[in-house]
Amino acid sequence: MAEIVGGFLVPHDPVMFVAPDAPPAEQAKAVWDAYETCAKRLAELDASTVIIIGNDHYMLFGTTCLPQYCIATGHTEGPLDQLPGLKKEEIPNNEALARFISNTGKASGFDWAEARSFTTDHSFSIPYQLIVKRASEIKGQTIKAIPIYIASAVDPFITKERCIELGRHLNSAITQFPDAEKVAVIGSGGISHWVGTKESGRVNEAFDRQVIEYCCSMQVDALAALTDDMVLENGGNGAMEIRNFICAMTAIDAKRGHLIEYQPVPQWVTGLGFIELSVE
């Protein structure tokens, strides 16, 4: 049977790739080093598959179709939005586990949008390339990765309550999977950041610290209780991505969180937090 071995909450900031030298060097190094720390820890967990929960940015689905939650069950590549140092490549998907999750959902009230051919964006590919692919190099063994995209970046948003339910469904489906997989889950998202608004470049460290405290103390209900109006005012439209954290935390059913690194980086327009979620 498959087991969940842990996971991480990490950012997916594309500005890091287009303006790597914009912040003070020490601060930039702390962020890049945090990704390396996550990769080393993932390798130590001996994970064979990682599920990355991210979100579209009007790149993959556009305005014509906005699924509340979508899982890639077939050929996967990305990112669509290639950046310096982040090039498109084929991604080794665990198609059997992805299909099992989707099929299990249909029997338990979760009608997944299913992508049998999928191109990711940076919300998946940044943690994939900097953590999962790097951990594969450290281990000397390929770690597969399943993209899950939830509606946490653009309206209509998935509710935070549904994120909790979706996380519980993921936990149940993964642990029912009959093959011997060690599965880690990554929630991919920034904390405070304003995207495409006049406040872009603002970072609210007080809000970020509140979110980090909830994540490290596993207060999922408190995180979910933050109203959208409160999040938008204090964390910006980009902070609606805390839904990805909520879903991942619930999927892992973690017992505790550990802050690896936090850096408020206005030059990269985001509050960047890295948290390891432990099941023991």
Short mmCIF file of C-alpha atoms in Angstrom, two decimals:
data_model
loop_
_atom_site.label_atom_id
_atom_site.label_comp_id
_atom_site.label_asym_id
_atom_site.label_seq_id
_atom_site.Cartn_x
_atom_site.Cartn_y
_atom_site.Cartn_z
CA MET A 1 0.00 0.00 0.00
CA ALA A 2 1.06 3.59 -0.58
CA GLU A 3 2.01 5.78 2.35
CA ILE A 4 2.34 9.53 2.80
CA VAL A 5 5.80 10.40 4.07
CA GLY A 6 5.56 14.19 4.44
CA GLY A 7 5.65 17.32 2.37
CA PHE A 8 6.41 20.99 2.00
CA LEU A 9 4.83 24.41 1.52
CA VAL A 10 6.95 26.49 -0.84
CA PRO A 11 6.70 29.52 -3.15
CA HIS A 12 6.70 29.59 -6.94
CA ASP A 13 8.00 33.08 -7.65
CA PRO A 14 8.88 33.55 -11.37
CA VAL A 15 10.53 36.91 -10.72
CA MET A 16 13.42 35.03 -9.10
CA PHE A 17 14.34 33.74 -12.53
CA VAL A 18 14.00 36.98 -14.49
CA ALA A 19 15.64 39.26 -11.91
CA PRO A 20 17.88 36.98 -9.81
CA ASP A 21 20.18 39.81 -8.71
CA ALA A 22 17.45 42.28 -7.71
CA PRO A 23 17.41 41.59 -3.93
CA PRO A 24 20.41 41.84 -1.62
CA ALA A 25 22.71 38.91 -2.34
CA GLU A 26 22.39 37.41 1.15
CA GLN A 27 18.61 37.44 0.96
CA ALA A 28 18.55 35.89 -2.52
CA LYS A 29 20.96 33.17 -1.41
CA ALA A 30 18.76 32.32 1.57
CA VAL A 31 15.83 31.68 -0.78
CA TRP A 32 17.75 29.56 -3.27
CA ASP A 33 19.34 27.64 -0.38
CA ALA A 34 15.88 26.94 1.04
CA TYR A 35 14.89 25.14 -2.16
CA GLU A 36 18.07 23.05 -1.87
CA THR A 37 17.23 22.21 1.74
CA CYS A 38 13.77 21.04 0.67
CA ALA A 39 15.33 18.89 -2.06
CA LYS A 40 17.72 17.27 0.40
CA ARG A 41 14.92 16.60 2.86
CA LEU A 42 12.74 15.12 0.10
CA ALA A 43 15.56 12.78 -0.85
CA GLU A 44 15.92 11.76 2.80
CA LEU A 45 12.20 10.96 2.93
CA ASP A 46 12.86 8.48 0.10
CA ALA A 47 9.72 9.62 -1.71
CA SER A 48 8.94 7.82 -4.96
CA THR A 49 6.15 10.20 -6.06
CA VAL A 50 5.38 13.83 -5.27
CA ILE A 51 2.00 15.48 -5.74
CA ILE A 52 2.37 19.22 -6.35
CA ILE A 53 -0.73 21.30 -5.68
CA GLY A 54 -0.58 24.54 -7.64
CA ASN A 55 -2.83 26.90 -9.56
CA ASP A 56 -3.30 28.38 -12.99
CA HIS A 57 -2.49 32.03 -13.71
CA TYR A 58 -4.82 32.42 -16.74
CA MET A 59 -2.16 30.62 -18.79
CA LEU A 60 -3.41 27.06 -19.02
CA PHE A 61 -7.19 27.32 -18.84
CA GLY A 62 -7.94 30.93 -19.71
CA THR A 63 -11.44 32.35 -19.35
CA THR A 64 -13.19 29.65 -21.36
CA CYS A 65 -12.89 26.85 -18.78
CA LEU A 66 -11.82 27.25 -15.15
CA PRO A 67 -11.98 23.90 -13.32
CA GLN A 68 -12.23 23.97 -9.55
CA TYR A 69 -9.73 21.12 -9.36
CA CYS A 70 -7.86 19.29 -12.10
CA ILE A 71 -5.44 16.36 -12.08
CA ALA A 72 -3.03 15.37 -14.85
CA THR A 73 -3.37 11.66 -15.56
CA GLY A 74 -1.35 11.35 -18.76
CA HIS A 75 1.60 12.84 -20.62
CA THR A 76 2.92 15.88 -18.76
CA GLU A 77 5.43 18.56 -19.72
CA GLY A 78 6.18 22.13 -18.80
CA PRO A 79 6.36 24.87 -18.01
CA LEU A 80 4.39 26.68 -20.69
CA ASP A 81 5.85 29.97 -19.45
CA GLN A 82 9.53 29.19 -19.88
CA LEU A 83 11.92 31.44 -17.98
CA PRO A 84 15.70 31.86 -17.87
CA GLY A 85 16.84 28.72 -16.08
CA LEU A 86 13.36 27.17 -16.17
CA LYS A 87 12.96 25.40 -19.49
CA LYS A 88 10.19 23.16 -20.75
CA GLU A 89 10.78 19.45 -20.31
CA GLU A 90 8.89 16.18 -20.07
CA ILE A 91 7.79 15.35 -16.52
CA PRO A 92 7.60 11.74 -15.30
CA ASN A 93 3.99 11.50 -14.14
CA ASN A 94 2.77 8.65 -11.94
CA GLU A 95 -0.20 8.03 -14.21
CA ALA A 96 -1.43 4.96 -12.32
CA LEU A 97 -1.71 6.84 -9.02
CA ALA A 98 -3.22 9.90 -10.71
CA ARG A 99 -5.92 7.80 -12.37
CA PHE A 100 -6.58 6.00 -9.08
CA ILE A 101 -7.10 9.32 -7.31
CA SER A 102 -9.49 10.49 -10.03
CA ASN A 103 -11.45 7.23 -10.08
CA THR A 104 -11.63 7.09 -6.30
CA GLY A 105 -12.97 10.63 -6.34
CA LYS A 106 -15.81 9.73 -8.66
CA ALA A 107 -17.00 7.19 -6.11
CA SER A 108 -16.81 9.64 -3.21
CA GLY A 109 -18.21 12.94 -4.43
CA PHE A 110 -15.16 14.43 -6.17
CA ASP A 111 -15.61 14.76 -9.91
CA TRP A 112 -12.11 15.60 -11.04
CA ALA A 113 -11.40 17.51 -14.21
CA GLU A 114 -8.92 15.11 -15.76
CA ALA A 115 -6.15 16.14 -18.16
CA ARG A 116 -4.85 13.21 -20.19
CA SER A 117 -2.26 15.51 -21.75
CA PHE A 118 -1.11 18.46 -19.71
CA THR A 119 1.33 21.36 -19.85
CA THR A 120 2.19 22.91 -16.49
CA ASP A 121 3.01 26.50 -15.64
CA HIS A 122 5.53 27.86 -13.13
CA SER A 123 3.38 27.02 -10.08
CA PHE A 124 4.21 23.36 -10.69
CA SER A 125 7.51 23.56 -12.52
CA ILE A 126 9.42 25.76 -10.08
CA PRO A 127 9.01 23.35 -7.14
CA TYR A 128 9.32 20.41 -9.51
CA GLN A 129 12.64 21.48 -11.00
CA LEU A 130 14.17 22.99 -7.85
CA ILE A 131 13.01 20.34 -5.38
CA VAL A 132 11.70 17.13 -6.97
CA LYS A 133 14.11 16.92 -9.90
CA ARG A 134 16.98 17.99 -7.66
CA ALA A 135 16.03 15.32 -5.09
CA SER A 136 16.04 12.77 -7.92
CA GLU A 137 19.62 13.79 -8.69
CA ILE A 138 20.60 13.47 -5.04
CA LYS A 139 18.99 10.02 -4.78
CA GLY A 140 20.18 8.85 -8.16
CA GLN A 141 16.63 7.70 -8.85
CA THR A 142 13.72 9.34 -10.67
CA ILE A 143 10.94 10.68 -8.47
CA LYS A 144 7.63 10.92 -10.31
CA ALA A 145 5.40 13.97 -9.98
CA ILE A 146 1.64 14.47 -10.33
CA PRO A 147 0.26 17.97 -11.06
CA ILE A 148 -2.92 19.01 -9.30
CA TYR A 149 -4.28 22.47 -10.07
CA ILE A 150 -6.96 24.11 -7.94
CA ALA A 151 -8.80 27.38 -8.51
CA SER A 152 -6.87 29.55 -6.07
CA ALA A 153 -5.52 32.34 -8.27
CA VAL A 154 -8.45 33.66 -10.30
CA ASP A 155 -12.18 33.98 -9.68
CA PRO A 156 -14.28 31.83 -9.30
CA PHE A 157 -12.19 30.54 -6.41
CA ILE A 158 -12.54 27.12 -4.87
CA THR A 159 -13.77 27.57 -1.30
CA LYS A 160 -11.32 26.97 1.50
CA GLU A 161 -13.78 24.49 3.00
CA ARG A 162 -13.71 22.51 -0.24
CA CYS A 163 -9.90 22.58 -0.13
CA ILE A 164 -10.06 20.83 3.23
CA GLU A 165 -12.46 18.24 1.85
CA LEU A 166 -10.30 17.76 -1.23
CA GLY A 167 -7.22 17.28 0.94
CA ARG A 168 -9.00 14.62 2.99
CA HIS A 169 -10.05 12.87 -0.21
CA LEU A 170 -6.45 12.91 -1.45
CA ASN A 171 -5.22 11.44 1.82
CA SER A 172 -7.77 8.65 1.63
CA ALA A 173 -7.13 7.89 -2.04
CA ILE A 174 -3.34 7.85 -1.69
CA THR A 175 -3.39 5.51 1.30
CA GLN A 176 -5.79 3.16 -0.51
CA PHE A 177 -3.51 2.88 -3.56
CA PRO A 178 -2.37 -0.75 -3.66
CA ASP A 179 1.19 -0.21 -4.93
CA ALA A 180 4.12 0.40 -2.58
CA GLU A 181 4.61 4.13 -3.14
CA LYS A 182 6.08 6.68 -0.77
CA VAL A 183 4.21 9.88 -1.52
CA ALA A 184 5.08 13.45 -0.57
CA VAL A 185 2.80 16.45 -1.16
CA ILE A 186 3.91 20.00 -1.94
CA GLY A 187 1.62 22.99 -1.60
CA SER A 188 2.96 25.57 -4.04
CA GLY A 189 2.15 29.23 -3.45
CA GLY A 190 3.33 32.61 -2.32
CA ILE A 191 2.17 34.32 0.83
CA SER A 192 1.64 38.09 0.53
CA HIS A 193 1.91 39.36 -3.04
CA TRP A 194 -0.10 41.64 -5.25
CA VAL A 195 -0.25 40.50 -8.89
CA GLY A 196 -0.92 43.03 -11.65
CA THR A 197 -2.12 45.77 -9.28
CA LYS A 198 -0.75 49.14 -8.20
CA GLU A 199 0.40 47.55 -4.92
CA SER A 200 2.71 45.11 -6.73
CA GLY A 201 6.01 44.94 -4.88
CA ARG A 202 4.41 45.31 -1.49
CA VAL A 203 5.06 42.53 1.05
CA ASN A 204 3.18 42.30 4.36
CA GLU A 205 5.46 40.50 6.79
CA ALA A 206 2.91 40.58 9.62
CA PHE A 207 0.36 38.74 7.47
CA ASP A 208 3.01 36.30 6.27
CA ARG A 209 4.06 35.51 9.84
CA GLN A 210 0.45 34.85 10.80
CA VAL A 211 0.04 32.38 7.93
CA ILE A 212 3.36 30.72 8.78
CA GLU A 213 2.31 30.32 12.42
CA TYR A 214 -0.96 28.66 11.39
CA CYS A 215 0.91 26.33 9.03
CA CYS A 216 3.64 25.36 11.50
CA SER A 217 1.14 24.73 14.30
CA MET A 218 -1.20 22.85 11.92
CA GLN A 219 -4.08 25.23 12.54
CA VAL A 220 -5.80 24.40 9.25
CA ASP A 221 -9.18 25.59 10.49
CA ALA A 222 -7.72 28.97 11.52
CA LEU A 223 -6.07 29.34 8.12
CA ALA A 224 -9.34 28.47 6.40
CA ALA A 225 -11.21 30.94 8.62
CA LEU A 226 -9.31 33.89 7.10
CA THR A 227 -11.94 35.54 4.96
CA ASP A 228 -11.23 36.34 1.34
CA ASP A 229 -11.70 40.04 2.09
CA MET A 230 -9.12 39.86 4.88
CA VAL A 231 -6.66 37.97 2.66
CA LEU A 232 -7.10 40.37 -0.25
CA GLU A 233 -6.61 43.42 1.97
CA ASN A 234 -3.62 42.13 3.92
CA GLY A 235 -1.97 39.64 1.58
CA GLY A 236 -3.09 40.69 -1.88
CA ASN A 237 -4.73 38.70 -4.64
CA GLY A 238 -1.70 36.41 -4.84
CA ALA A 239 -2.19 35.31 -1.23
CA MET A 240 -5.40 33.56 -2.25
CA GLU A 241 -2.92 30.76 -2.99
CA ILE A 242 -3.06 29.82 0.70
CA ARG A 243 -5.76 27.47 -0.58
CA ASN A 244 -2.93 25.34 -1.98
CA PHE A 245 -1.42 25.21 1.52
CA ILE A 246 -4.74 24.22 3.07
CA CYS A 247 -5.25 21.39 0.60
CA ALA A 248 -1.69 20.10 1.01
CA MET A 249 -1.73 20.27 4.81
CA THR A 250 -4.96 18.29 4.94
CA ALA A 251 -3.76 15.77 2.35
CA ILE A 252 -0.61 15.06 4.35
CA ASP A 253 -2.46 15.03 7.71
CA ALA A 254 0.77 16.36 9.14
CA LYS A 255 1.44 16.40 12.86
CA ARG A 256 3.71 19.44 12.84
CA GLY A 257 5.35 22.01 10.60
CA HIS A 258 8.90 23.34 10.65
CA LEU A 259 9.88 26.71 9.20
CA ILE A 260 12.87 26.26 6.93
CA GLU A 261 13.12 29.85 5.73
CA TYR A 262 11.13 33.05 5.37
CA GLN A 263 12.21 36.07 3.40
CA PRO A 264 10.09 39.14 2.58
CA VAL A 265 11.44 40.16 -0.82
CA PRO A 266 9.76 43.21 -2.39
CA GLN A 267 12.23 43.03 -5.29
CA TRP A 268 10.67 39.64 -6.07
CA VAL A 269 7.20 41.01 -5.18
CA THR A 270 6.47 38.19 -2.70
CA GLY A 271 6.71 36.99 0.86
CA LEU A 272 8.57 33.70 0.43
CA GLY A 273 8.02 31.00 3.04
CA PHE A 274 9.35 27.43 3.15
CA ILE A 275 7.80 24.97 5.60
CA GLU A 276 8.36 21.25 6.00
CA LEU A 277 5.31 19.23 7.07
CA SER A 278 6.06 16.09 9.06
CA VAL A 279 3.80 13.10 9.61
CA GLU A 280 5.58 12.03 12.80
#
